[in-house]
Tab-separated table of C-alpha atoms in Angstrom:
chain	number	residue	atom	x	y	z
A	1	UNK	CA	100.479	134.897	123.812
A	2	UNK	CA	102.738	136.782	126.222
A	3	UNK	CA	102.662	135.908	129.899
A	4	UNK	CA	101.250	138.633	132.136
A	5	UNK	CA	102.999	139.885	135.212
A	6	UNK	CA	100.803	139.731	138.315
A	7	UNK	CA	100.291	143.337	139.437
A	8	UNK	CA	97.186	143.503	141.614
A	9	UNK	CA	96.586	141.672	144.864
A	10	UNK	CA	93.951	139.529	143.158
A	11	UNK	CA	96.272	138.574	140.283
A	12	UNK	CA	99.027	137.637	142.711
A	13	UNK	CA	96.573	135.443	144.606
A	14	UNK	CA	95.478	133.793	141.345
A	15	UNK	CA	99.092	133.173	140.290
A	16	UNK	CA	99.878	131.554	143.657
A	17	UNK	CA	96.737	129.396	143.715
A	18	UNK	CA	97.277	128.371	140.095
A	19	UNK	CA	100.431	126.490	141.091
A	20	UNK	CA	98.633	124.513	143.763
A	21	UNK	CA	95.786	123.013	141.755
A	22	UNK	CA	95.825	119.227	141.506
A	23	UNK	CA	94.950	116.948	138.572
A	24	UNK	CA	91.388	116.434	137.360
A	25	UNK	CA	89.392	113.706	139.070
A	26	UNK	CA	89.325	110.367	137.169
A	27	UNK	CA	85.574	110.271	137.804
A	28	UNK	CA	85.147	113.524	135.852
A	29	UNK	CA	87.046	112.040	132.902
A	30	UNK	CA	84.993	108.853	133.118
A	31	UNK	CA	81.763	110.883	133.137
A	32	UNK	CA	82.930	112.898	130.127
A	33	UNK	CA	83.813	109.804	128.109
A	34	UNK	CA	80.495	108.163	128.932
A	35	UNK	CA	78.186	111.120	128.237
A	36	UNK	CA	79.902	113.358	125.685
A	37	UNK	CA	80.922	110.899	122.964
A	38	UNK	CA	79.134	108.621	120.530
A	39	UNK	CA	80.776	105.248	121.036
A	40	UNK	CA	81.102	103.498	117.668
A	41	UNK	CA	80.623	99.928	116.555
A	42	UNK	CA	82.620	99.289	113.359
A	43	UNK	CA	80.537	97.163	110.964
A	44	UNK	CA	81.700	95.905	107.577
A	45	UNK	CA	79.353	94.797	104.734
A	46	UNK	CA	79.551	91.146	105.798
A	47	UNK	CA	77.941	92.016	109.141
A	48	UNK	CA	81.090	91.501	111.221
A	49	UNK	CA	80.970	94.159	113.960
A	50	UNK	CA	83.694	95.339	116.342
A	51	UNK	CA	82.977	97.172	119.593
A	52	UNK	CA	84.839	100.489	119.693
A	53	UNK	CA	84.973	100.411	123.502
A	54	UNK	CA	86.404	97.008	124.302
A	55	UNK	CA	87.433	95.646	120.886
A	56	UNK	CA	85.130	92.587	121.066
A	57	UNK	CA	84.023	91.170	117.697
A	58	UNK	CA	80.501	89.901	117.009
A	59	UNK	CA	77.968	89.706	114.192
A	60	UNK	CA	75.120	92.137	113.784
A	61	UNK	CA	72.961	92.468	110.665
A	62	UNK	CA	70.026	94.446	112.050
A	63	UNK	CA	68.800	97.727	110.562
A	64	UNK	CA	68.818	99.792	113.761
A	65	UNK	CA	71.249	102.625	114.442
A	66	UNK	CA	72.393	101.259	117.796
A	67	UNK	CA	73.550	97.952	119.220
A	68	UNK	CA	74.606	96.706	122.681
A	69	UNK	CA	77.992	95.019	122.896
A	70	UNK	CA	77.482	91.439	124.238
A	71	UNK	CA	80.862	91.618	126.015
A	72	UNK	CA	81.009	94.998	127.800
A	73	UNK	CA	77.285	95.864	127.646
A	74	UNK	CA	77.894	99.376	126.289
A	75	UNK	CA	75.397	100.967	123.911
A	76	UNK	CA	77.149	101.653	120.597
A	77	UNK	CA	76.322	103.665	117.496
A	78	UNK	CA	76.726	101.546	114.370
A	79	UNK	CA	79.155	102.897	111.778
A	80	UNK	CA	79.077	101.058	108.450
A	81	UNK	CA	82.652	101.680	107.423
A	82	UNK	CA	85.896	99.991	106.447
A	83	UNK	CA	87.899	102.432	108.556
A	84	UNK	CA	89.735	100.899	111.468
A	85	UNK	CA	89.916	103.936	113.743
A	86	UNK	CA	87.855	106.890	114.888
A	87	UNK	CA	88.789	109.921	117.011
A	88	UNK	CA	86.578	112.446	118.786
A	89	UNK	CA	87.402	115.487	120.929
A	90	UNK	CA	85.419	117.944	122.990
A	91	UNK	CA	85.899	120.451	125.775
A	92	UNK	CA	84.936	119.539	129.327
A	93	UNK	CA	84.841	121.970	132.254
A	94	UNK	CA	85.113	121.285	135.983
A	95	UNK	CA	84.187	123.761	138.728
A	96	UNK	CA	86.598	123.827	141.652
A	97	UNK	CA	87.619	126.068	144.557
A	98	UNK	CA	90.972	126.906	146.118
A	99	UNK	CA	92.076	129.554	148.638
A	100	UNK	CA	88.635	131.165	148.609
A	101	UNK	CA	88.666	131.547	144.813
A	102	UNK	CA	86.286	130.005	142.288
A	103	UNK	CA	87.886	128.431	139.243
A	104	UNK	CA	86.455	126.918	136.086
A	105	UNK	CA	88.966	124.481	134.619
A	106	UNK	CA	88.602	123.694	130.898
A	107	UNK	CA	90.068	120.459	129.475
A	108	UNK	CA	90.316	119.153	125.937
A	109	UNK	CA	89.087	115.575	126.231
A	110	UNK	CA	89.954	113.214	123.368
A	111	UNK	CA	88.946	109.591	122.818
A	112	UNK	CA	90.655	107.349	120.268
A	113	UNK	CA	88.766	104.240	119.116
A	114	UNK	CA	90.696	101.555	117.208
A	115	UNK	CA	89.355	98.333	115.828
A	116	UNK	CA	90.124	95.332	118.001
A	117	UNK	CA	91.509	97.385	120.898
A	118	UNK	CA	89.998	99.095	123.975
A	119	UNK	CA	89.534	102.823	123.446
A	120	UNK	CA	92.207	105.231	124.629
A	121	UNK	CA	91.508	108.503	126.479
A	122	UNK	CA	93.687	111.578	126.920
A	123	UNK	CA	92.963	114.984	128.410
A	124	UNK	CA	94.879	118.256	128.349
A	125	UNK	CA	94.033	121.237	130.508
A	126	UNK	CA	93.672	124.339	128.324
A	127	UNK	CA	92.774	127.225	130.633
A	128	UNK	CA	91.431	128.202	134.046
A	129	UNK	CA	88.952	131.042	134.544
A	130	UNK	CA	89.192	132.593	138.006
A	131	UNK	CA	86.668	134.518	140.057
A	132	UNK	CA	86.712	135.979	143.557
A	133	UNK	CA	83.827	136.873	145.874
A	134	UNK	CA	83.774	140.462	144.524
A	135	UNK	CA	83.270	139.372	140.914
A	136	UNK	CA	86.828	140.085	139.761
A	137	UNK	CA	88.016	137.782	136.973
A	138	UNK	CA	91.334	136.507	135.634
A	139	UNK	CA	92.556	133.690	133.412
A	140	UNK	CA	95.523	131.342	133.470
A	141	UNK	CA	96.063	129.483	130.229
A	142	UNK	CA	98.443	127.715	127.922
A	143	UNK	CA	99.940	129.975	125.263
A	144	UNK	CA	97.894	130.331	122.098
A	145	UNK	CA	99.503	129.811	118.699
A	146	UNK	CA	98.818	131.380	115.334
A	147	UNK	CA	96.795	129.057	113.128
A	148	UNK	CA	93.658	128.596	111.047
A	149	UNK	CA	91.623	127.762	114.148
A	150	UNK	CA	91.364	130.302	116.939
A	151	UNK	CA	91.554	127.724	119.722
A	152	UNK	CA	95.078	126.583	118.858
A	153	UNK	CA	97.326	126.153	121.883
A	154	UNK	CA	100.954	125.312	122.497
A	155	UNK	CA	100.594	122.086	124.466
A	156	UNK	CA	104.185	122.304	125.664
A	157	UNK	CA	103.662	125.677	127.359
A	158	UNK	CA	102.727	126.223	130.992
A	159	UNK	CA	99.370	127.326	132.319
A	160	UNK	CA	100.222	130.864	133.411
A	161	UNK	CA	98.536	134.201	134.011
A	162	UNK	CA	97.497	135.723	130.672
A	163	UNK	CA	95.173	138.308	129.153
A	164	UNK	CA	91.535	137.216	128.987
A	165	UNK	CA	90.379	136.827	125.368
A	166	UNK	CA	87.116	135.903	123.685
A	167	UNK	CA	88.624	132.479	122.864
A	168	UNK	CA	88.822	131.608	126.572
A	169	UNK	CA	85.269	132.846	127.029
A	170	UNK	CA	83.956	130.754	124.124
A	171	UNK	CA	85.624	127.446	124.999
A	172	UNK	CA	84.507	127.837	128.635
A	173	UNK	CA	80.901	127.658	127.423
A	174	UNK	CA	80.929	123.869	127.244
A	175	UNK	CA	79.821	120.689	129.009
A	176	UNK	CA	80.264	120.705	132.795
A	177	UNK	CA	80.900	117.857	135.153
A	178	UNK	CA	77.710	117.854	137.291
A	179	UNK	CA	79.552	117.299	140.591
A	180	UNK	CA	81.087	120.652	141.404
A	181	UNK	CA	82.479	122.859	144.161
A	182	UNK	CA	81.623	126.534	144.635
A	183	UNK	CA	82.709	129.204	147.093
A	184	UNK	CA	80.281	129.997	149.975
A	185	UNK	CA	79.214	133.314	148.370
A	186	UNK	CA	77.963	131.541	145.251
A	187	UNK	CA	76.165	128.878	147.265
A	188	UNK	CA	74.554	131.637	149.351
A	189	UNK	CA	73.362	133.349	146.156
A	190	UNK	CA	71.567	130.265	144.838
A	191	UNK	CA	74.184	128.186	143.030
A	192	UNK	CA	73.376	124.714	144.276
A	193	UNK	CA	71.979	121.516	142.804
A	194	UNK	CA	71.117	121.430	139.109
A	195	UNK	CA	72.363	124.406	137.113
A	196	UNK	CA	70.695	126.157	134.154
A	197	UNK	CA	71.909	125.444	130.646
A	198	UNK	CA	73.891	128.650	130.107
A	199	UNK	CA	77.441	129.998	130.209
A	200	UNK	CA	78.403	128.906	133.742
A	201	UNK	CA	81.239	131.397	134.190
A	202	UNK	CA	78.909	134.257	133.195
A	203	UNK	CA	76.313	132.861	135.593
A	204	UNK	CA	78.802	132.830	138.494
A	205	UNK	CA	79.980	136.362	137.725
A	206	UNK	CA	76.387	137.632	137.491
A	207	UNK	CA	75.417	135.941	140.761
A	208	UNK	CA	78.151	137.894	142.532
A	209	UNK	CA	77.489	141.250	140.837
A	210	UNK	CA	73.785	141.374	139.920
A	211	UNK	CA	71.070	140.881	142.538
A	212	UNK	CA	68.465	140.335	139.805
A	213	UNK	CA	70.137	137.143	138.581
A	214	UNK	CA	70.457	136.057	142.207
A	215	UNK	CA	66.697	136.568	142.635
A	216	UNK	CA	65.896	134.488	139.554
A	217	UNK	CA	68.345	131.775	140.562
A	218	UNK	CA	66.880	131.421	144.050
A	219	UNK	CA	63.405	131.216	142.500
A	220	UNK	CA	64.787	128.363	140.296
A	221	UNK	CA	63.525	130.179	137.208
A	222	UNK	CA	66.127	128.637	134.922
A	223	UNK	CA	64.419	129.787	131.704
A	224	UNK	CA	64.762	133.403	132.784
A	225	UNK	CA	68.334	132.909	134.012
A	226	UNK	CA	69.403	131.305	130.730
A	227	UNK	CA	67.813	134.023	128.599
A	228	UNK	CA	69.025	137.011	130.609
A	229	UNK	CA	72.568	135.646	130.967
A	230	UNK	CA	72.738	135.486	127.159
A	231	UNK	CA	70.845	138.782	126.643
A	232	UNK	CA	71.991	141.153	129.370
A	233	UNK	CA	70.635	144.285	127.683
A	234	UNK	CA	67.145	142.793	127.874
A	235	UNK	CA	67.468	142.373	131.635
A	236	UNK	CA	67.778	146.152	132.060
A	237	UNK	CA	64.879	146.791	129.686
A	238	UNK	CA	62.455	144.137	130.934
A	239	UNK	CA	63.236	143.710	134.636
A	240	UNK	CA	60.468	145.957	136.011
A	241	UNK	CA	57.918	144.344	133.677
A	242	UNK	CA	59.162	140.908	134.706
A	243	UNK	CA	58.689	141.704	138.410
A	244	UNK	CA	55.076	142.744	137.766
A	245	UNK	CA	54.394	139.631	135.696
A	246	UNK	CA	55.876	137.321	138.358
A	247	UNK	CA	53.938	139.098	141.102
A	248	UNK	CA	50.707	138.276	139.270
A	249	UNK	CA	51.694	134.640	138.756
A	250	UNK	CA	52.137	134.941	134.995
A	251	UNK	CA	54.061	132.046	133.450
A	252	UNK	CA	56.475	132.884	130.637
A	253	UNK	CA	57.315	129.882	128.469
A	254	UNK	CA	59.191	131.765	125.743
A	255	UNK	CA	61.339	134.568	127.137
A	256	UNK	CA	62.600	135.638	123.718
A	257	UNK	CA	59.083	136.347	122.440
A	258	UNK	CA	57.996	137.936	125.724
A	259	UNK	CA	60.965	140.338	125.830
A	260	UNK	CA	60.344	141.227	122.188
A	261	UNK	CA	56.754	142.052	123.193
A	262	UNK	CA	58.000	144.388	125.943
A	263	UNK	CA	60.258	146.127	123.417
A	264	UNK	CA	57.360	146.537	120.969
A	265	UNK	CA	55.081	147.891	123.701
A	266	UNK	CA	57.745	150.408	124.696
A	267	UNK	CA	58.168	151.548	121.084
A	268	UNK	CA	54.397	151.931	120.781
A	269	UNK	CA	54.241	154.106	123.900
A	270	UNK	CA	52.307	151.591	126.018
A	271	UNK	CA	52.672	151.061	129.768
A	272	UNK	CA	55.114	148.170	130.178
A	273	UNK	CA	54.000	147.627	133.764
A	274	UNK	CA	50.324	147.111	132.924
A	275	UNK	CA	49.255	143.470	133.206
A	276	UNK	CA	46.768	144.012	130.366
A	277	UNK	CA	49.705	144.281	127.982
A	278	UNK	CA	52.516	142.269	129.583
A	279	UNK	CA	50.506	139.218	130.678
A	280	UNK	CA	48.647	138.192	127.500
A	281	UNK	CA	46.716	134.945	127.334
A	282	UNK	CA	48.103	134.222	123.865
A	283	UNK	CA	51.688	135.511	123.829
A	284	UNK	CA	52.360	134.701	120.180
A	285	UNK	CA	49.204	136.416	118.913
A	286	UNK	CA	49.814	139.491	121.077
A	287	UNK	CA	53.430	139.679	119.911
A	288	UNK	CA	52.344	139.540	116.252
A	289	UNK	CA	49.667	142.199	116.845
A	290	UNK	CA	52.105	144.721	118.325
A	291	UNK	CA	54.742	143.816	115.747
A	292	UNK	CA	52.323	144.709	112.934
A	293	UNK	CA	51.419	147.951	114.697
A	294	UNK	CA	55.074	148.794	115.164
A	295	UNK	CA	55.891	148.037	111.524
A	296	UNK	CA	52.933	150.148	110.364
A	297	UNK	CA	54.038	153.038	112.593
A	298	UNK	CA	57.609	152.738	111.328
A	299	UNK	CA	56.447	152.763	107.706
A	300	UNK	CA	54.356	155.871	108.348
A	301	UNK	CA	57.286	157.582	110.021
A	302	UNK	CA	59.612	156.807	107.141
A	303	UNK	CA	57.059	157.974	104.595
A	304	UNK	CA	56.650	161.228	106.493
A	305	UNK	CA	60.432	161.712	106.533
A	306	UNK	CA	60.666	160.956	102.810
A	307	UNK	CA	57.862	163.407	102.076
A	308	UNK	CA	59.498	166.155	104.146
A	309	UNK	CA	62.750	165.640	102.251
A	310	UNK	CA	60.927	165.632	98.908
A	311	UNK	CA	59.142	168.861	99.840
A	312	UNK	CA	62.505	170.628	99.692
A	313	UNK	CA	62.240	170.377	95.893
A	314	UNK	CA	58.584	171.431	95.759
A	315	UNK	CA	59.273	174.956	94.483
A	316	UNK	CA	61.340	173.664	91.564
A	317	UNK	CA	58.693	171.035	90.829
A	318	UNK	CA	55.858	173.564	90.586
A	319	UNK	CA	57.975	175.984	88.565
A	320	UNK	CA	58.830	173.410	85.888
A	321	UNK	CA	55.701	171.230	85.856
A	322	UNK	CA	52.728	173.459	86.758
A	323	UNK	CA	52.080	174.342	83.100
A	324	UNK	CA	51.015	170.702	82.529
A	325	UNK	CA	48.662	170.490	85.518
A	326	UNK	CA	45.058	169.944	84.557
A	327	UNK	CA	45.791	167.977	81.388
A	328	UNK	CA	43.371	165.062	81.302
A	329	UNK	CA	43.275	162.547	78.456
A	330	UNK	CA	40.410	160.071	78.259
A	331	UNK	CA	38.288	157.775	76.159
A	332	UNK	CA	35.224	155.716	77.036
A	333	UNK	CA	37.073	153.473	79.562
A	334	UNK	CA	40.328	155.183	80.514
A	335	UNK	CA	41.278	158.526	82.023
A	336	UNK	CA	44.916	159.660	82.172
A	337	UNK	CA	45.809	162.744	84.260
A	338	UNK	CA	49.038	164.533	85.203
A	339	UNK	CA	50.289	164.065	88.775
A	340	UNK	CA	50.173	167.600	90.167
A	341	UNK	CA	51.800	167.381	93.638
A	342	UNK	CA	54.614	165.690	95.543
A	343	UNK	CA	51.966	163.912	97.647
A	344	UNK	CA	50.387	162.543	94.466
A	345	UNK	CA	53.722	161.006	93.460
A	346	UNK	CA	54.046	159.342	96.856
A	347	UNK	CA	50.490	157.985	96.735
A	348	UNK	CA	51.065	156.669	93.215
A	349	UNK	CA	54.271	154.902	94.205
A	350	UNK	CA	52.683	153.335	97.301
A	351	UNK	CA	49.590	152.143	95.434
A	352	UNK	CA	51.438	150.776	92.404
A	353	UNK	CA	54.468	149.409	94.304
A	354	UNK	CA	57.087	150.997	92.093
A	355	UNK	CA	59.732	153.710	92.428
A	356	UNK	CA	58.061	156.747	90.864
A	357	UNK	CA	58.351	158.598	94.207
A	358	UNK	CA	61.435	157.002	95.757
A	359	UNK	CA	63.489	157.658	92.616
A	360	UNK	CA	62.338	161.314	92.522
A	361	UNK	CA	60.611	161.298	89.132
A	362	UNK	CA	59.114	164.661	90.102
A	363	UNK	CA	62.623	166.126	89.687
A	364	UNK	CA	63.102	164.922	86.123
A	365	UNK	CA	63.221	168.037	83.924
A	366	UNK	CA	62.488	166.364	80.626
A	367	UNK	CA	59.535	164.162	81.511
A	368	UNK	CA	56.066	164.366	82.982
A	369	UNK	CA	54.297	161.637	84.964
A	370	UNK	CA	50.653	160.722	84.466
A	371	UNK	CA	48.349	158.253	86.198
A	372	UNK	CA	45.911	156.115	84.216
A	373	UNK	CA	42.585	155.137	85.853
A	374	UNK	CA	39.605	153.114	84.722
A	375	UNK	CA	36.076	154.494	84.716
A	376	UNK	CA	35.624	153.431	88.369
A	377	UNK	CA	38.688	155.424	89.462
A	378	UNK	CA	41.000	152.423	89.994
A	379	UNK	CA	44.647	152.939	89.075
A	380	UNK	CA	45.784	150.961	86.037
A	381	UNK	CA	49.252	152.148	85.016
A	382	UNK	CA	51.709	154.989	85.624
A	383	UNK	CA	52.903	156.737	82.471
A	384	UNK	CA	56.126	158.650	81.811
A	385	UNK	CA	55.893	161.068	78.872
A	386	UNK	CA	59.177	162.453	77.475
A	387	UNK	CA	59.153	166.203	76.815
A	388	UNK	CA	62.141	165.889	74.464
A	389	UNK	CA	60.901	162.940	72.400
A	390	UNK	CA	57.208	163.945	72.764
A	391	UNK	CA	56.090	160.377	73.323
A	392	UNK	CA	55.541	157.823	76.097
A	393	UNK	CA	58.825	156.213	77.148
A	394	UNK	CA	57.349	153.801	79.699
A	395	UNK	CA	54.038	152.758	81.205
A	396	UNK	CA	53.965	150.472	84.228
A	397	UNK	CA	51.257	148.718	86.207
A	398	UNK	CA	51.469	147.277	89.708
A	399	UNK	CA	55.028	146.096	90.479
A	400	UNK	CA	56.161	147.358	87.029
A	401	UNK	CA	53.959	144.868	85.175
A	402	UNK	CA	51.946	145.478	81.999
A	403	UNK	CA	48.149	145.345	82.044
A	404	UNK	CA	45.631	144.518	79.331
A	405	UNK	CA	45.254	148.277	78.759
A	406	UNK	CA	49.006	148.824	78.251
A	407	UNK	CA	49.100	149.462	74.483
A	408	UNK	CA	45.823	151.349	74.585
A	409	UNK	CA	47.114	153.760	77.238
A	410	UNK	CA	50.347	154.433	75.330
A	411	UNK	CA	48.471	155.090	72.060
A	412	UNK	CA	45.981	157.354	73.815
A	413	UNK	CA	48.689	159.527	75.409
A	414	UNK	CA	50.813	159.641	72.237
A	415	UNK	CA	47.776	160.729	70.246
A	416	UNK	CA	47.491	163.753	72.587
A	417	UNK	CA	51.189	164.676	72.568
A	418	UNK	CA	50.301	168.041	70.994
A	419	UNK	CA	48.693	169.116	74.274
A	420	UNK	CA	52.033	168.815	76.101
A	421	UNK	CA	53.873	170.612	73.301
A	422	UNK	CA	51.347	173.444	73.433
A	423	UNK	CA	51.509	173.692	77.259
A	424	UNK	CA	55.328	173.820	77.099
A	425	UNK	CA	55.289	176.542	74.432
A	426	UNK	CA	52.888	178.757	76.379
A	427	UNK	CA	54.562	178.265	79.786
């Protein structure tokens, strides 16, 4: 990664402030080690157990997953293993301010546990994401290296001004030390106390550039903040509906489902500011209802489009197949008739759940399609009769299955093959 040259006033300010940042607070490291790692207790089959934190040895033969070290009092996760060491790493972020700028500092925190010894901690600062009161952003970072993993860094390089990449954005979405500093503009816009569980850098940027997130943050609606920070397009689509719902005291427990409902209502042409629709008593049931309506409407639209496209071949269809229209073959229980329109092909395909319409069987020059019904008018099978072989080449029931009438239908149509030959000769 090539170092950038500071060009704008903001970048020059970032580059200057970057040199003046001090080391991370030991309390932040201590908090990270305590809360972000599973501290192991090494236990061998004999029951001899070693604390991964302080190295104290004791016996423990219980069946639980956790044990408290009698020496240091730390709660440990039991690992039944003969290994003598264990290493864990995670990213930890700290929010700080300097020279009127907000900075999110991201560290790689590693803990090394070794049997019989106190654990060892090391931390390396990876990058710093900068923000000013106007919402401008920049990043200073160690140089990235080419490797299998995208978050590979050259630990010997300096933290310098560089191009912002998605890697910086991803690793910044991590655990945060709960004691933080923010610039006055962020505190004014609602960033104080407990923070929502979302991408903090995106939250800070949105608080400075989007009054809607500021409104939600000041209302302490953390569910809404978390969802809309991660789904910004939904904020534009659902904001007016959300204002109406909040004004009427409606409580939204699942923002994903509620925003999907607003989208479905919009697609169905409903008023997305009407409390009748946007404030349902049973959100899940209402969501499913409008989803089914939307799916049904979409299916109808697609069928209409398919039919319009198929109609382009209607003239050719009638010219080549009309001589067979009206042919009906029947016995005491079965009636087999020729499909005589494009619409009939579509209805047959929909009812029987096969591809007689979608695969354009009406365009096949050397075959004719018939539909077999029982004496009550219920569809049984769809029959393809070859005009070159003068016999049935396939007969399919629902989902291309065979019915109890399968052989009977084929024999009945084959016995009347002369009717197709005669119709073809006189066409």
